[in-house]
Amino acid sequence: MIWGAVFGDIIGSYYEVHCTKNYGFELQRESTFTDDTVMTAAVCKAITLDSRPVSLFKLSSRALEYAVQYKQFYASYPNAGYGQMFSNWSRERGFSKQRSYGNGAAMRVVPIGFAYDTLEQTLFQAKASCLYTHNSREAITGAKAVAATVWLARHGKSKYEIKEYIERSFRYDLSVPIAEIRERFVFDSRAGYSVPPSIAAFLQSEDYESAVRNAVSLGGDADTMACIAGGIAEAFYGEIPQSIRDFCALRLDGTIKRVINEFNESFK
């Protein structure tokens, strides 16, 4: 279930540095998993350890559980390509709250969309996952939008229904054609700038691969945007080409694989 996000991250990793507007880009040997995968695994671990629903009054304690896993996984993978603000926070002894408006919160919430039975709980958990590292309205909105899109896709909603809900609930414009977005898109990791096109990359896709290609070929924060689009696409389409599975599996280590497999077994 979570492989769609991880494989999107791996495929996009090369093109985060070597940005491309070419939809037909090639898979690259230099591709690797990045902080998107590491933090997705951290969310998987937090949920596997404690998947109980929370109320509004328990949001703070749940947020700390996510934060603990972020720090632990950072310590295991300190060179995975994190932003400076997150790296500084991860190395602190305590648990201060950062107000980042970046897309780092949205990139890691795909597991939340798979794990919870209700949309309300999915949104609660998405918010909790943000509170220590991305405690800003823009970042929380992005994380909630991605988690909600995964939840809706997993529950059999049509693309029309998904688009209507996300546009209405989060004030995102998802109607602009990918080709038009591509013409003017630049690298910008702000959640409000990069999350809507990531969702649009899925909405305007035909299958898993085309969703990831849409996201990468926008020429922006390719690994994160493909992580988001790929995670949603797997929830909706349910299939990932074997060629992509084979390419990406060689670029993962055993710990990441084990954490994600444990999560997938618990929430299949």
Coordinates of C-alpha atoms in Angstrom, one line a residue:
M1 CA 0.0 0.0 0.0
I2 CA 2.7 2.5 0.9
W3 CA 5.0 1.5 -1.9
G4 CA 3.4 3.9 -4.2
A5 CA 4.6 6.9 -2.2
V6 CA 8.1 5.4 -1.7
F7 CA 8.6 4.5 -5.3
G8 CA 7.5 8.0 -6.3
D9 CA 10.1 9.4 -4.1
I10 CA 12.8 7.2 -5.5
I11 CA 11.9 7.9 -9.1
G12 CA 11.7 11.7 -8.5
S13 CA 14.9 11.8 -6.5
Y14 CA 17.2 12.3 -9.5
Y15 CA 15.0 14.9 -11.0
E16 CA 14.8 17.0 -7.8
V17 CA 18.3 18.0 -8.7
H18 CA 18.1 17.5 -12.5
C19 CA 14.7 19.1 -13.0
T20 CA 12.9 18.1 -16.2
K21 CA 9.8 19.1 -18.1
N22 CA 10.0 15.9 -20.2
Y23 CA 7.1 13.6 -19.5
G24 CA 9.0 10.7 -21.1
F25 CA 12.0 11.0 -18.7
E26 CA 14.1 7.9 -18.1
L27 CA 14.5 6.1 -14.9
Q28 CA 18.0 6.8 -13.5
R29 CA 20.5 4.6 -11.8
E30 CA 21.5 7.4 -9.5
S31 CA 18.0 7.5 -8.0
T32 CA 17.7 6.7 -4.3
F33 CA 15.2 7.0 -1.5
T34 CA 15.2 10.4 0.3
D35 CA 13.8 12.0 3.4
D36 CA 10.4 11.5 1.9
T37 CA 10.7 7.8 2.3
V38 CA 12.4 7.9 5.7
M39 CA 9.6 10.1 7.1
T40 CA 6.9 8.1 5.5
A41 CA 8.4 5.0 7.3
A42 CA 8.5 7.0 10.5
V43 CA 4.7 7.7 10.2
C44 CA 4.2 4.0 9.4
K45 CA 6.1 3.1 12.6
A46 CA 4.2 5.5 14.8
I47 CA 0.9 4.1 13.5
T48 CA 2.0 0.5 13.8
L49 CA 3.0 1.1 17.5
D50 CA -0.3 2.8 18.3
S51 CA -3.1 2.9 15.8
R52 CA -5.8 3.9 18.2
P53 CA -8.1 6.8 17.2
V54 CA -7.6 10.0 19.1
S55 CA -10.0 12.8 20.1
L56 CA -9.3 16.5 19.9
F57 CA -8.2 16.4 23.5
K58 CA -5.5 13.8 22.8
L59 CA -4.1 15.5 19.8
S60 CA -1.0 16.9 21.6
S61 CA 0.0 13.5 23.0
R62 CA -0.4 11.9 19.6
A63 CA 1.6 14.6 18.0
L64 CA 4.5 13.8 20.3
E65 CA 4.3 10.1 19.3
Y66 CA 4.8 11.1 15.7
A67 CA 7.6 13.5 16.6
V68 CA 9.5 10.9 18.6
Q69 CA 9.6 8.7 15.5
Y70 CA 10.7 11.5 13.3
K71 CA 13.7 12.1 15.5
Q72 CA 14.5 8.4 15.7
F73 CA 14.4 7.8 12.0
Y74 CA 16.4 11.0 11.4
A75 CA 19.1 9.6 13.7
S76 CA 19.2 6.4 11.6
Y77 CA 19.2 8.2 8.2
P78 CA 20.8 11.7 8.8
N79 CA 21.9 12.2 5.3
A80 CA 18.7 11.6 3.4
G81 CA 18.3 15.1 2.2
Y82 CA 16.3 17.0 4.8
G83 CA 15.7 20.7 4.9
Q84 CA 17.9 22.7 7.3
M85 CA 15.1 23.6 9.6
F86 CA 14.0 20.0 10.1
S87 CA 17.6 18.8 10.5
N88 CA 18.2 21.4 13.3
W89 CA 15.0 20.4 15.0
S90 CA 15.8 16.7 14.8
R91 CA 19.2 17.2 16.5
E92 CA 17.7 19.2 19.4
R93 CA 17.4 17.4 22.7
G94 CA 13.9 18.6 23.3
F95 CA 10.7 18.9 21.3
S96 CA 10.2 22.5 20.3
K97 CA 7.5 23.3 17.7
Q98 CA 8.5 24.6 14.3
R99 CA 6.2 26.6 12.1
S100 CA 7.5 25.4 8.7
Y101 CA 5.2 26.1 5.7
G102 CA 7.0 23.5 3.5
N103 CA 5.6 20.4 1.9
G104 CA 7.5 18.1 4.3
A105 CA 4.4 17.3 6.3
A106 CA 2.3 16.5 3.2
M107 CA 5.0 14.2 1.8
R108 CA 4.8 11.7 4.7
V109 CA 1.1 11.4 5.5
V110 CA 0.1 8.8 2.9
P111 CA 0.1 6.0 5.5
I112 CA -2.5 7.9 7.5
G113 CA -4.9 7.8 4.6
F114 CA -4.6 4.0 4.6
A115 CA -4.7 3.3 8.3
Y116 CA -7.9 4.9 9.6
D117 CA -11.5 4.0 9.0
T118 CA -13.1 7.4 9.0
L119 CA -12.2 10.6 7.2
E120 CA -12.6 12.6 10.4
Q121 CA -9.9 10.5 12.2
T122 CA -7.7 10.7 9.1
L123 CA -7.8 14.5 9.3
F124 CA -7.2 14.4 13.1
Q125 CA -4.1 12.2 12.6
A126 CA -2.8 14.3 9.7
K127 CA -3.0 17.4 11.9
A128 CA -1.3 15.6 14.8
S129 CA 1.6 14.5 12.5
C130 CA 2.3 18.2 11.7
L131 CA 2.3 19.9 15.1
Y132 CA 5.9 19.6 16.1
T133 CA 7.6 20.2 12.7
H134 CA 5.0 22.0 10.5
N135 CA 2.8 23.9 12.9
S136 CA 1.5 26.4 10.3
R137 CA -1.9 26.6 8.6
E138 CA -0.4 26.2 5.1
A139 CA 1.5 23.0 6.0
I140 CA -1.3 21.5 8.0
T141 CA -3.8 22.2 5.2
G142 CA -1.4 20.4 2.7
A143 CA -1.0 17.4 4.9
K144 CA -4.7 17.1 5.6
A145 CA -5.5 17.4 1.8
V146 CA -3.1 14.6 0.9
A147 CA -4.3 12.3 3.6
A148 CA -7.9 13.0 2.7
T149 CA -7.2 12.4 -1.0
V150 CA -5.7 9.0 -0.2
W151 CA -8.6 8.1 2.1
L152 CA -11.1 9.0 -0.5
A153 CA -9.2 7.1 -3.2
R154 CA -8.9 4.0 -1.0
H155 CA -12.7 4.1 -0.3
G156 CA -13.6 4.0 -4.0
K157 CA -14.6 7.6 -4.6
S158 CA -14.4 8.8 -8.2
K159 CA -11.9 11.4 -9.3
Y160 CA -14.8 13.9 -9.7
E161 CA -15.8 13.3 -6.1
I162 CA -12.3 13.6 -4.9
K163 CA -11.7 16.8 -6.8
E164 CA -14.9 18.3 -5.5
Y165 CA -14.2 17.5 -1.9
I166 CA -10.6 18.7 -1.9
E167 CA -11.4 22.0 -3.7
R168 CA -14.3 22.7 -1.4
S169 CA -12.6 21.7 1.9
F170 CA -9.1 23.1 1.3
R171 CA -9.6 25.9 -1.3
Y172 CA -7.3 24.3 -3.8
D173 CA -7.8 24.9 -7.5
L174 CA -7.3 21.5 -9.2
S175 CA -8.8 22.3 -12.5
V176 CA -5.7 23.7 -14.3
P177 CA -4.4 21.2 -16.9
I178 CA -1.1 19.6 -16.2
A179 CA 0.4 20.9 -19.5
E180 CA -0.5 24.5 -18.5
I181 CA 0.9 24.1 -15.0
R182 CA 4.1 22.6 -16.5
E183 CA 4.7 25.7 -18.6
R184 CA 5.1 28.1 -15.7
F185 CA 6.0 25.8 -12.8
V186 CA 9.2 26.3 -10.8
F187 CA 10.9 24.7 -7.9
D188 CA 9.2 25.8 -4.7
S189 CA 8.7 23.6 -1.7
R190 CA 5.9 25.6 -0.1
A191 CA 3.0 23.4 0.7
G192 CA 0.4 25.8 -0.8
Y193 CA 2.4 25.9 -4.1
S194 CA 3.5 22.3 -4.5
V195 CA 0.7 20.2 -3.0
P196 CA -2.2 21.1 -5.3
P197 CA -0.3 20.3 -8.5
S198 CA 0.8 17.0 -6.9
I199 CA -2.9 16.1 -6.3
A200 CA -3.7 17.3 -9.9
A201 CA -0.9 15.0 -11.2
F202 CA -2.9 12.1 -9.9
L203 CA -6.3 13.4 -11.0
Q204 CA -5.1 13.9 -14.5
S205 CA -3.4 10.5 -14.7
E206 CA -4.5 7.2 -16.3
D207 CA -2.5 4.8 -14.1
Y208 CA 0.2 4.8 -11.4
E209 CA 3.1 5.5 -13.8
S210 CA 1.4 8.4 -15.5
A211 CA 0.6 10.0 -12.2
V212 CA 4.3 9.9 -11.2
R213 CA 5.4 11.1 -14.6
N214 CA 2.9 14.0 -14.4
A215 CA 4.4 15.0 -11.0
V216 CA 8.1 14.7 -12.0
S217 CA 7.7 16.4 -15.3
L218 CA 6.4 19.6 -13.7
G219 CA 10.1 20.4 -13.1
G220 CA 9.7 21.2 -9.4
D221 CA 10.3 19.4 -6.1
A222 CA 10.1 16.1 -8.0
D223 CA 10.7 13.6 -5.3
T224 CA 8.2 15.0 -2.9
M225 CA 5.6 15.7 -5.5
A226 CA 6.0 12.2 -7.0
C227 CA 5.8 10.7 -3.5
I228 CA 2.4 12.4 -3.0
A229 CA 1.0 11.7 -6.5
G230 CA 2.3 8.1 -6.3
G231 CA 0.9 7.4 -2.9
I232 CA -2.6 8.6 -4.0
A233 CA -2.3 6.8 -7.3
E234 CA -1.7 3.4 -5.6
A235 CA -4.7 4.0 -3.3
F236 CA -6.8 4.7 -6.4
Y237 CA -5.5 2.3 -9.0
G238 CA -4.2 -0.5 -6.8
E239 CA -1.5 -1.5 -9.2
I240 CA 2.2 -0.5 -9.8
P241 CA 4.0 -1.8 -12.9
Q242 CA 6.4 -4.6 -12.1
S243 CA 9.2 -2.8 -13.9
I244 CA 8.9 0.1 -11.5
R245 CA 8.8 -2.3 -8.5
D246 CA 11.9 -4.0 -9.6
F247 CA 13.8 -0.7 -10.3
C248 CA 12.9 0.8 -6.9
A249 CA 13.2 -2.3 -4.7
L250 CA 17.0 -2.4 -5.4
R251 CA 17.3 1.1 -4.0
L252 CA 15.8 0.4 -0.5
D253 CA 17.5 -0.9 2.6
G254 CA 16.2 -3.7 4.8
T255 CA 15.0 -1.5 7.7
I256 CA 12.8 0.6 5.5
K257 CA 11.4 -2.4 3.8
R258 CA 10.7 -4.1 7.1
V259 CA 8.9 -1.1 8.6
I260 CA 6.7 -0.7 5.6
N261 CA 5.9 -4.4 5.3
E262 CA 4.9 -4.5 8.9
F263 CA 2.6 -1.5 8.3
N264 CA 1.1 -3.1 5.1
E265 CA 0.4 -6.3 6.9
S266 CA -1.4 -4.5 9.7
F267 CA -3.6 -2.4 7.5
K268 CA -4.2 -4.4 4.3

